[in-house]
mmCIF file of C-alpha atoms in Angstrom:
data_model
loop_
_atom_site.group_PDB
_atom_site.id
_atom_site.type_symbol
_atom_site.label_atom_id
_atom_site.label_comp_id
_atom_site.label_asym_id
_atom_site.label_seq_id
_atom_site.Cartn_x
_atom_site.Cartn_y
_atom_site.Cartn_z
ATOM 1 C CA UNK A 4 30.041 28.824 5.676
ATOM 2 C CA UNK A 5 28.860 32.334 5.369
ATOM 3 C CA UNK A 6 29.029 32.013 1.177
ATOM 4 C CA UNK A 7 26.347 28.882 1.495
ATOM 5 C CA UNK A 8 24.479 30.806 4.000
ATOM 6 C CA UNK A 9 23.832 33.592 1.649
ATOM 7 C CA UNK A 10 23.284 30.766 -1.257
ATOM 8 C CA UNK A 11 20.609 29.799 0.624
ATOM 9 C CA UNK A 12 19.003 32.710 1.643
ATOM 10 C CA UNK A 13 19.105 33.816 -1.867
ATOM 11 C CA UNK A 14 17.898 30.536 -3.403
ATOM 12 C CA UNK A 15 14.607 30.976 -0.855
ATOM 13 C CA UNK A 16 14.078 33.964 -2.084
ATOM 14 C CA UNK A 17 14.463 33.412 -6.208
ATOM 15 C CA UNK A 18 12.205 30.336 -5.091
ATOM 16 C CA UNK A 19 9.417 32.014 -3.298
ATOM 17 C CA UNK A 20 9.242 34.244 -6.343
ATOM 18 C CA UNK A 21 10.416 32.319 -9.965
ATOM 19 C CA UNK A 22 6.937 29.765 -7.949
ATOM 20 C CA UNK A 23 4.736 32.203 -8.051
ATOM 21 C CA UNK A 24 5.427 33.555 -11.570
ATOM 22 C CA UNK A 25 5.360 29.726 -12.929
ATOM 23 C CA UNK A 26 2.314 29.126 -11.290
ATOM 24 C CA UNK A 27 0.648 32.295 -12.789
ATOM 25 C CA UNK A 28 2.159 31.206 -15.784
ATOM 26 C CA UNK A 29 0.726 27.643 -15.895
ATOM 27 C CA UNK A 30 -2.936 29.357 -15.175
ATOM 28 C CA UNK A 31 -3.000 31.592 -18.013
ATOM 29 C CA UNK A 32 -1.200 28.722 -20.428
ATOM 30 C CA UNK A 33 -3.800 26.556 -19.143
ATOM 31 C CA UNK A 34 -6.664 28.916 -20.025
ATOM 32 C CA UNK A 35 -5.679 29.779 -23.412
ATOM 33 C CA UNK A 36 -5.410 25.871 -23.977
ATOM 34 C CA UNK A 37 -9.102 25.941 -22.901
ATOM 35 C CA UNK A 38 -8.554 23.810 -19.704
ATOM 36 C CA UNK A 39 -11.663 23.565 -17.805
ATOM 37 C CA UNK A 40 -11.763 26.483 -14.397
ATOM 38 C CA UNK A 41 -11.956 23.981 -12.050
ATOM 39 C CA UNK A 42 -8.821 21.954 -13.384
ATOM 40 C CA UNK A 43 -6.830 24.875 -13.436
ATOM 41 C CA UNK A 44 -8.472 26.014 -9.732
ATOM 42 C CA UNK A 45 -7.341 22.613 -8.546
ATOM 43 C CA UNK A 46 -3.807 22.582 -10.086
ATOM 44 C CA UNK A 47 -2.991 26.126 -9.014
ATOM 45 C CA UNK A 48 -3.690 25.420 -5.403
ATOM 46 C CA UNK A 49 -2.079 21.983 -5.750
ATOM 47 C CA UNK A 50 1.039 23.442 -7.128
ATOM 48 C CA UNK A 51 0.952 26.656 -5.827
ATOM 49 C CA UNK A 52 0.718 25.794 -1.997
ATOM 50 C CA UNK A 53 3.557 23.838 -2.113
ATOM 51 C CA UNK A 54 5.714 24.533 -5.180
ATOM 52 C CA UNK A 55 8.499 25.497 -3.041
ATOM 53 C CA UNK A 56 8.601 21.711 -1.482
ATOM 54 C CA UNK A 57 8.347 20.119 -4.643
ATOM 55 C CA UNK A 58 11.112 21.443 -6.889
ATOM 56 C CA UNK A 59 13.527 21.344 -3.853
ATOM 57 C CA UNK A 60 12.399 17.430 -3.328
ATOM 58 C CA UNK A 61 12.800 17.187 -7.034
ATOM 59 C CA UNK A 62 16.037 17.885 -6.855
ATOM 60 C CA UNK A 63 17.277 16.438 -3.703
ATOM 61 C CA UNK A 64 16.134 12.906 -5.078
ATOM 62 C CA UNK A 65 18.308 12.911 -7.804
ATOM 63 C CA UNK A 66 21.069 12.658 -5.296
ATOM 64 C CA UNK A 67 22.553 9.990 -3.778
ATOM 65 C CA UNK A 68 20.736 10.119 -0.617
ATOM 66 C CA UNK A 69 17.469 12.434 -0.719
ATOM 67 C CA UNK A 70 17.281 13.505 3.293
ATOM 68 C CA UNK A 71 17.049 16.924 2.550
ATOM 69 C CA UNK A 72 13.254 15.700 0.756
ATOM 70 C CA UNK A 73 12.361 13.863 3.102
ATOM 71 C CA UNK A 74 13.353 16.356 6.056
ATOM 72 C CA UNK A 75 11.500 19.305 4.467
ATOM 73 C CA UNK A 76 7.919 17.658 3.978
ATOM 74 C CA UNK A 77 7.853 16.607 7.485
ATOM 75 C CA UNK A 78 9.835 19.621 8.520
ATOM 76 C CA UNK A 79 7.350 22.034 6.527
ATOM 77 C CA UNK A 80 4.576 20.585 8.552
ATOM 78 C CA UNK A 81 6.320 20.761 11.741
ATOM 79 C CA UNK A 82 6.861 24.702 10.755
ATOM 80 C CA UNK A 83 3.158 25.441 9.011
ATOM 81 C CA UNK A 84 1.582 24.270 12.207
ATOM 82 C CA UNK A 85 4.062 25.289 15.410
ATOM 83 C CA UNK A 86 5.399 28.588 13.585
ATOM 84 C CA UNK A 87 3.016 29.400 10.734
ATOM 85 C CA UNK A 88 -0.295 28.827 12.944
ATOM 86 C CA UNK A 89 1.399 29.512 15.902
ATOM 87 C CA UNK A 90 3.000 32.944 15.283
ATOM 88 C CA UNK A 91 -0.322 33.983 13.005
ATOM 89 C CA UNK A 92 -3.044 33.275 15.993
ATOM 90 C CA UNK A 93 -0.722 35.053 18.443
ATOM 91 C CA UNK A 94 -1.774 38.412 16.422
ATOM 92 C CA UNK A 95 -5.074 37.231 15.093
ATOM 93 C CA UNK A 96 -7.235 34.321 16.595
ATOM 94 C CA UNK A 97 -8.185 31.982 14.022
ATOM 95 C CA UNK A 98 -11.364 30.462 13.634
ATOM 96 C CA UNK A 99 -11.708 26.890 11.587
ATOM 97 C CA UNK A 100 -14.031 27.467 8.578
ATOM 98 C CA UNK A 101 -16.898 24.688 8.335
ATOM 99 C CA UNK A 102 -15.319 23.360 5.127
ATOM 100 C CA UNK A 103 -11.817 22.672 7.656
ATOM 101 C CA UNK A 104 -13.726 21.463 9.567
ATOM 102 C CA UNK A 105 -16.125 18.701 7.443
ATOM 103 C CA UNK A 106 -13.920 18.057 4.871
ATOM 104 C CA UNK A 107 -9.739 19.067 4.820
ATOM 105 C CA UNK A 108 -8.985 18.331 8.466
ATOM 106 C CA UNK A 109 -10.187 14.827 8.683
ATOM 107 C CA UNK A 110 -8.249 14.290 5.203
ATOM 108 C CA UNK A 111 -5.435 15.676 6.588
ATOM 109 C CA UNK A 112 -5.915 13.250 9.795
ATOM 110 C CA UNK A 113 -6.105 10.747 6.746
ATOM 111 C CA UNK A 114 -3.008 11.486 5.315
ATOM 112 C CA UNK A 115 -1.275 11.421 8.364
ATOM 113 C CA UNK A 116 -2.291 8.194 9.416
ATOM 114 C CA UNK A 117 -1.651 6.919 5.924
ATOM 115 C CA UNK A 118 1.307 8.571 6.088
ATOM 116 C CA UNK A 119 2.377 6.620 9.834
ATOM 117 C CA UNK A 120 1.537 3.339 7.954
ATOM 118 C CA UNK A 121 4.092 3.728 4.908
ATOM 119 C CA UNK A 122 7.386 5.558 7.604
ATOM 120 C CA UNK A 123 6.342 2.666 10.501
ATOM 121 C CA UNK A 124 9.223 0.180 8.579
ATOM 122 C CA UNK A 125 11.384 3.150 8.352
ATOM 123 C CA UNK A 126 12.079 3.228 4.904
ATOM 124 C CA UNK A 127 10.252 5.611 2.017
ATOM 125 C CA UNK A 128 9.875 3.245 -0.967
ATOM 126 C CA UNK A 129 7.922 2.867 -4.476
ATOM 127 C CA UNK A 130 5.118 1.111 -2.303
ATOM 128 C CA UNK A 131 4.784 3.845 -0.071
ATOM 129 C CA UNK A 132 4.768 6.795 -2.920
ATOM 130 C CA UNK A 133 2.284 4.737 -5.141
ATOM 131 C CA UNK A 134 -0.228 4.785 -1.267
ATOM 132 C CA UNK A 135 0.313 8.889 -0.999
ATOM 133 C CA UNK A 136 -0.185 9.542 -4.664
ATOM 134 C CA UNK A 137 -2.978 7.342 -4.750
ATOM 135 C CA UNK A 138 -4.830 9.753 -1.816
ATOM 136 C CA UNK A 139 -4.138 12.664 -3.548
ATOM 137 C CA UNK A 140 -5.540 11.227 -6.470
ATOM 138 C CA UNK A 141 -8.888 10.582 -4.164
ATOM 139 C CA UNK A 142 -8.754 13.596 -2.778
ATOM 140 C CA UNK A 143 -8.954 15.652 -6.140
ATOM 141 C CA UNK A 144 -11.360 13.352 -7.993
ATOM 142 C CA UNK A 145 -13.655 14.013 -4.773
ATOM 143 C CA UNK A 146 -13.202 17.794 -5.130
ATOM 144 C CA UNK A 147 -13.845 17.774 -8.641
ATOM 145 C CA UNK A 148 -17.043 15.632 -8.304
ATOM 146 C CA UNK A 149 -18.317 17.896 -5.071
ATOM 147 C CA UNK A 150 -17.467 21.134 -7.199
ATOM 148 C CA UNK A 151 -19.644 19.637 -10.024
ATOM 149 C CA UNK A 152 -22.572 18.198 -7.753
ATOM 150 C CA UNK A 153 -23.193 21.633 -6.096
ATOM 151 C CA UNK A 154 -21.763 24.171 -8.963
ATOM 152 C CA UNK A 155 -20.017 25.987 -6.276
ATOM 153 C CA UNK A 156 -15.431 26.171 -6.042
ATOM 154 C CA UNK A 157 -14.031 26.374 -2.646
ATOM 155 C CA UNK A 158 -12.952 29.848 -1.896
ATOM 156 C CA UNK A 159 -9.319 29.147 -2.530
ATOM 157 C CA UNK A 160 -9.904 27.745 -6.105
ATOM 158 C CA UNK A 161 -11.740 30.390 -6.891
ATOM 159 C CA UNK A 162 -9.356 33.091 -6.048
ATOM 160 C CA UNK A 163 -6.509 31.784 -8.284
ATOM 161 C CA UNK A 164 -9.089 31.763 -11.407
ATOM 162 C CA UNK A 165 -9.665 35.445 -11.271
ATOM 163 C CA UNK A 166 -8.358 37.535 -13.946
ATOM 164 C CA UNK A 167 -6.871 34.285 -16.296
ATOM 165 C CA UNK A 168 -7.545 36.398 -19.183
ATOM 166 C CA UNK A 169 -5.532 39.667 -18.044
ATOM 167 C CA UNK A 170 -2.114 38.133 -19.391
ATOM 168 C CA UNK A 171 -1.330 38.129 -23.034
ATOM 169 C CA UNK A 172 -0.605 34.342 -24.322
ATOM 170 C CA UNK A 173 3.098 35.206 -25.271
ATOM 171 C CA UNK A 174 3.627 35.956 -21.726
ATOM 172 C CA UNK A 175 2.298 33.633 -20.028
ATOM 173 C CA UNK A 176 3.902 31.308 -21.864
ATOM 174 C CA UNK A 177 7.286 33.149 -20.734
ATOM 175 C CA UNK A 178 6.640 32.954 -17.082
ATOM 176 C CA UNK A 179 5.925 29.218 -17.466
ATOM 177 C CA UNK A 180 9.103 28.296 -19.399
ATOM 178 C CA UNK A 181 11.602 30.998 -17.071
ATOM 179 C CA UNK A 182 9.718 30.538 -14.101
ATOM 180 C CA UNK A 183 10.726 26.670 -14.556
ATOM 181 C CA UNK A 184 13.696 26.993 -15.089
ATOM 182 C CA UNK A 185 14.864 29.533 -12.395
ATOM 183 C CA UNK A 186 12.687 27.142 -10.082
ATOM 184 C CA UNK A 187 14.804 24.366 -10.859
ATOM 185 C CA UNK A 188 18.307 26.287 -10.317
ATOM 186 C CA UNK A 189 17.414 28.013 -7.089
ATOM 187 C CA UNK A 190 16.026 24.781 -5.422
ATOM 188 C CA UNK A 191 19.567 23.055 -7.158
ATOM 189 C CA UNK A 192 21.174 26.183 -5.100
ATOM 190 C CA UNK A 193 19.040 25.588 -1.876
ATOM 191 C CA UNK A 194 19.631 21.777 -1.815
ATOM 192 C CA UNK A 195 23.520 22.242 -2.316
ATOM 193 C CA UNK A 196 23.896 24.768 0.016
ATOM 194 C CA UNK A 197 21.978 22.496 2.230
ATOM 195 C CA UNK A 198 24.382 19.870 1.912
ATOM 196 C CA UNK A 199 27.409 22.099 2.669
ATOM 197 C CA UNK A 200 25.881 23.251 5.685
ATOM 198 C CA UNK A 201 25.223 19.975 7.220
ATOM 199 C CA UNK A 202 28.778 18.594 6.214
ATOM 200 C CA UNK A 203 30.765 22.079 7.729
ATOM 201 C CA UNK A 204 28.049 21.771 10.839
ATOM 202 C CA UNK A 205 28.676 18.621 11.622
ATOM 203 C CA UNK A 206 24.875 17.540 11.396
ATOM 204 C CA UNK A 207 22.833 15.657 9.337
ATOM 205 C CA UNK A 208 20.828 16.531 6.056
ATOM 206 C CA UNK A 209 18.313 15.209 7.727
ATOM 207 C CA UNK A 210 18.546 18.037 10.369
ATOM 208 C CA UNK A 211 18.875 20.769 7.873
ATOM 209 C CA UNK A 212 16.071 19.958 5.828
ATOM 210 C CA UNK A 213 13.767 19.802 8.961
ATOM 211 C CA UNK A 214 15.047 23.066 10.184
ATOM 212 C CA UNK A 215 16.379 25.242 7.985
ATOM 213 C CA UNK A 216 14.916 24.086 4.621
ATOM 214 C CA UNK A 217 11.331 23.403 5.637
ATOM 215 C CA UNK A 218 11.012 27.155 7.823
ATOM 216 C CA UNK A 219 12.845 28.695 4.306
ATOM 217 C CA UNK A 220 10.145 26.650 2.037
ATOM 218 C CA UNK A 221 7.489 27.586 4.241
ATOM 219 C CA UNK A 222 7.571 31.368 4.088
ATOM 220 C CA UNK A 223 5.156 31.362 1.404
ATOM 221 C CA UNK A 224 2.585 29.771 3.702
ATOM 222 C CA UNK A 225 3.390 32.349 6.652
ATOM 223 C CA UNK A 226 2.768 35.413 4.131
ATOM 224 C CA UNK A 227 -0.195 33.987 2.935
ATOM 225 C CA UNK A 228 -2.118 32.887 6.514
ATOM 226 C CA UNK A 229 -0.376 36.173 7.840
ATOM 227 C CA UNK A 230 -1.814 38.163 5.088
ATOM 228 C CA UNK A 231 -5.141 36.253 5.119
ATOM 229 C CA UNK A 232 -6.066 36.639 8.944
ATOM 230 C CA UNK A 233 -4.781 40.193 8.738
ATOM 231 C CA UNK A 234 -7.642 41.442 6.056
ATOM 232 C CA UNK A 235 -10.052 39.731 8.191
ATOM 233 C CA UNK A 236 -9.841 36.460 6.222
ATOM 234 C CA UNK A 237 -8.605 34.354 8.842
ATOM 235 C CA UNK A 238 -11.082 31.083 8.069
ATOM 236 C CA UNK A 239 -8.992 30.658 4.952
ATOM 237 C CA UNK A 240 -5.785 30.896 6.653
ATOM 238 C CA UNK A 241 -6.237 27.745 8.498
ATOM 239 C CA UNK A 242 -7.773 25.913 5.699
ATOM 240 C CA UNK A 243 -4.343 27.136 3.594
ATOM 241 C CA UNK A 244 -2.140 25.735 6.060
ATOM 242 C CA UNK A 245 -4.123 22.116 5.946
ATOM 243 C CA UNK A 246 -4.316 22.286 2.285
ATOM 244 C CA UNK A 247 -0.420 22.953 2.723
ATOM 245 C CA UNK A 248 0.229 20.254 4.892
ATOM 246 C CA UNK A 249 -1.950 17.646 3.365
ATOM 247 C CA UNK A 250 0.052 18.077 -0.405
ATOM 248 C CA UNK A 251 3.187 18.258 1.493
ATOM 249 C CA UNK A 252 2.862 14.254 3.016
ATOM 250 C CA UNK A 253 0.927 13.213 0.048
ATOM 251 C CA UNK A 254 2.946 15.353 -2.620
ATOM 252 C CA UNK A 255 6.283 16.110 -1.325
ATOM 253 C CA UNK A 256 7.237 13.111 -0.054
ATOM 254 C CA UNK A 257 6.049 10.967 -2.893
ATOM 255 C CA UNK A 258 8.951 12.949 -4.885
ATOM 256 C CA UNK A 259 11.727 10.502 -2.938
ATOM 257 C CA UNK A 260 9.677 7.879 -2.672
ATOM 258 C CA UNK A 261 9.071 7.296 -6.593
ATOM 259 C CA UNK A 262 12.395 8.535 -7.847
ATOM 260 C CA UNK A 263 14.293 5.880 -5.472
ATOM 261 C CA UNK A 264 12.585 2.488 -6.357
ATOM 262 C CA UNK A 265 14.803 0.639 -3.985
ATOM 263 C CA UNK A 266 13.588 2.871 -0.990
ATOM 264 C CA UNK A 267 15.998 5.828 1.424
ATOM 265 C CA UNK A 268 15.845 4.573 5.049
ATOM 266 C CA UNK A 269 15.024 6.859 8.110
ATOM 267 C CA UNK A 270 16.500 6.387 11.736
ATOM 268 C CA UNK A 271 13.656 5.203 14.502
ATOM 269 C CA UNK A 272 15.116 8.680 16.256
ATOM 270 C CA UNK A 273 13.779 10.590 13.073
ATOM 271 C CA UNK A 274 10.274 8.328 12.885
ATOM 272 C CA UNK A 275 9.752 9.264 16.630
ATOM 273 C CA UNK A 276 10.851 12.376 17.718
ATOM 274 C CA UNK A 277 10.330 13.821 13.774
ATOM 275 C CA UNK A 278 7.740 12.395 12.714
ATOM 276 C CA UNK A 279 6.357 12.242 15.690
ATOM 277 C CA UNK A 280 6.343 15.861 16.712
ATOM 278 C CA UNK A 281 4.385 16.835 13.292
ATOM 279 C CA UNK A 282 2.391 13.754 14.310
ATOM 280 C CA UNK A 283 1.347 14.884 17.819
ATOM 281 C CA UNK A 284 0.782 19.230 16.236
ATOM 282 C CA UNK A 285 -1.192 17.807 13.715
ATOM 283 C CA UNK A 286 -3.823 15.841 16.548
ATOM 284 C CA UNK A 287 -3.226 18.928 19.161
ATOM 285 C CA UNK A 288 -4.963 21.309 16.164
ATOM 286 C CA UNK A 289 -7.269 18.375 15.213
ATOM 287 C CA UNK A 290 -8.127 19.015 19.171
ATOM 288 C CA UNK A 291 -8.377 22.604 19.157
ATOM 289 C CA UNK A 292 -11.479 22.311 16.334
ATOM 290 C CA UNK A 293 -13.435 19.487 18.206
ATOM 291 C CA UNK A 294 -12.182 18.480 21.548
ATOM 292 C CA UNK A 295 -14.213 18.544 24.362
ATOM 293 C CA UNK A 296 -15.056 22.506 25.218
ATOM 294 C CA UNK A 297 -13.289 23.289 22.049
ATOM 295 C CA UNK A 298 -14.151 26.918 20.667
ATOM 296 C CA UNK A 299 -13.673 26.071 16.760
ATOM 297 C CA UNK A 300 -10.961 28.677 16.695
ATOM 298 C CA UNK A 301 -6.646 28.619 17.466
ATOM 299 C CA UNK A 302 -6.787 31.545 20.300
ATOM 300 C CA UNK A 303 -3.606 33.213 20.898
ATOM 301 C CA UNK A 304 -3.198 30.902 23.954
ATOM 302 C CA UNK A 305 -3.213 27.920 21.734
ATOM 303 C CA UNK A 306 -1.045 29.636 19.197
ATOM 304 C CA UNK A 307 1.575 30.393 22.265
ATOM 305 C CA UNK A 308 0.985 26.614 22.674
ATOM 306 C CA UNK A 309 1.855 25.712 19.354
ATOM 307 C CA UNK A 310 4.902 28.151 18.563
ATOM 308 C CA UNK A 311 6.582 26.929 21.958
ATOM 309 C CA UNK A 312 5.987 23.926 21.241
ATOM 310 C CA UNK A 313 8.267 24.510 17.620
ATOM 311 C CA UNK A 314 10.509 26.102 19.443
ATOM 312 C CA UNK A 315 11.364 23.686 21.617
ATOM 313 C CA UNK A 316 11.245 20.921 18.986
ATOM 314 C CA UNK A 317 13.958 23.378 17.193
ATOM 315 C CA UNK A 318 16.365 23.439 20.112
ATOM 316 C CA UNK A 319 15.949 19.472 20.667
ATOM 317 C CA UNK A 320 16.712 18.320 17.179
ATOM 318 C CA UNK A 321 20.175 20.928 17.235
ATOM 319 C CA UNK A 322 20.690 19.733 20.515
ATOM 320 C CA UNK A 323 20.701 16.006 19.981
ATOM 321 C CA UNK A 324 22.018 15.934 16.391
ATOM 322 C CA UNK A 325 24.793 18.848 18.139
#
């Protein structure tokens, strides 16, 4: 157990990285190809905020049974908003930007609505992944057409088209091509040592990719709202966490969905209490922006809220799957 333990620790960590390079990669390839700014802003955040999801529900689905997938988009979720949010407004209160506010929390609310419609029959088929896909696919053209009406990126787009022309071409195209490939064999690693956990625990894949896949995949969301709050950016911390979470139902767990036709069932226990839980964190922070007396901002009371509340969703999945 302790040899797929460390295969997993070390696939997080190739993944974390071998993403970031691809993605800087695919930006500079991108711009030498003369996409359009705004395409590549869009991709980049697209891609970037939840690479690590992707590639390891990539890979999961071409197995036999993809619960690891579908346990790490709702588990990431579960983790950006009880551990990520939580943890971060314990140290520094976090305010909701007006653009969370008018535009990426009600989508988010959107997509997890949309997202309760397709789970409700408790199985994620070809139906359901054509419904997420299609969202995103609204959700982009929107952003595109907003971007062009007022001339004017959203903050986050416009940080990852900075410097596009400070990497040579031969690079870039480098990182792309490695940074794919070494994406692809540590997320291979992470599901497979995934699986060999769950079979020498005792517990389900579902479990592990709830647990410990989707807190591994999201520690490039906790460095970035950490880092962002901590430089006295903390209105684009929350608005990288919804970003994160709104790719992650409408992204991630299209990947299973689409690559299994016929459809991978999920228990009522893991539509409820799974589900459920990212369900009920994602309406509590809905309620912390615009509730009644709300201040606009996650105070470290309300983070306490939300990182006890992960906690104790941690120690009742163990202890009913135990």
């Amino acid at each position: 157990m302790l040899v797929w333990i460390a295969v997993l620790a070390g696939g997080f960590v190739v993944l974390v990285v071998s993403a970031s390079y691809f993605v800087d990669g695919a930006k500079v390839t991108a711009h030498y190809l003369r996409v359009s700014e705004l395409i590549i802003g869009l991709t980049a955040v697209s891609i970037g905020t939840s690479a690590p999801e992707i590639f390891v529900a990539i890979m999961d689905s071409l197995t036999e049974s993809p619960d690891v997938a579908i346990g790490n988009a709702i588990g990431s979720n579960i983790a950006n908003i009880g551990l990520v949010l939580g943890l971060t407004a314990i140290v520094v209160p976090l305010p909701f930007g007006n653009r969370v506010l008018r535009h990426e929390l009600p989508l988010l609310l959107l997509a997890t609505f949309l997202t309760a419609f397709c789970l409700a029959n408790q199985v994620v088929g070809y139906v359901d992944g054509i419904l997420l896909l299609g969202l995103l696919g609204f959700i982009l053209y929107r952003l595109v057409r907003e971007s062009k009406s007022t001339g004017q990126l959203p903050e986050e787009i416009e940080s990852e088209i900075e410097n596009l022309s400070g990497m040579s071409r031969r690079r870039a195209w480098i990182q792309l091509i490695v940074g794919l490939i070494v994406l692809l064999f540590s997320a291979r690693a992470i599901v497979t040592a995934a699986e060999h956990l769950a079979s020498q625990m005792g517990v389900s894949e579902m479990l592990i990719g709830l647990t410990v896949v989707a807190a591994g995949t999201s520690l490039p969301e906790l460095a970035a709202t950490m880092a962002a709050a901590l430089r006295k950016s903390p209105g684009i911390a929350v608005g990288n966490i919804v970003g994160s979470n709104i790719l992650n139902l409408l992204a991630v767990l299209a990947v299973p969905a689409l690559m299994k036709p016929a459809g991978t069932a999920i228990t009522a226990i893991e539509f409820w209490r799974d589900f459920g839980t990212m369900f009920a964190l994602t309406i509590l922070v809905a309620l912390f922006a615009n509730g009644i007396g709300a201040k606009k901002i996650i105070t470290r009371s309300e983070g306490a809220v939300l990182l006890v509340s992960y906690c104790c969703y941690i120690v009742l999945v163990f202890w009913q799957d135990g």
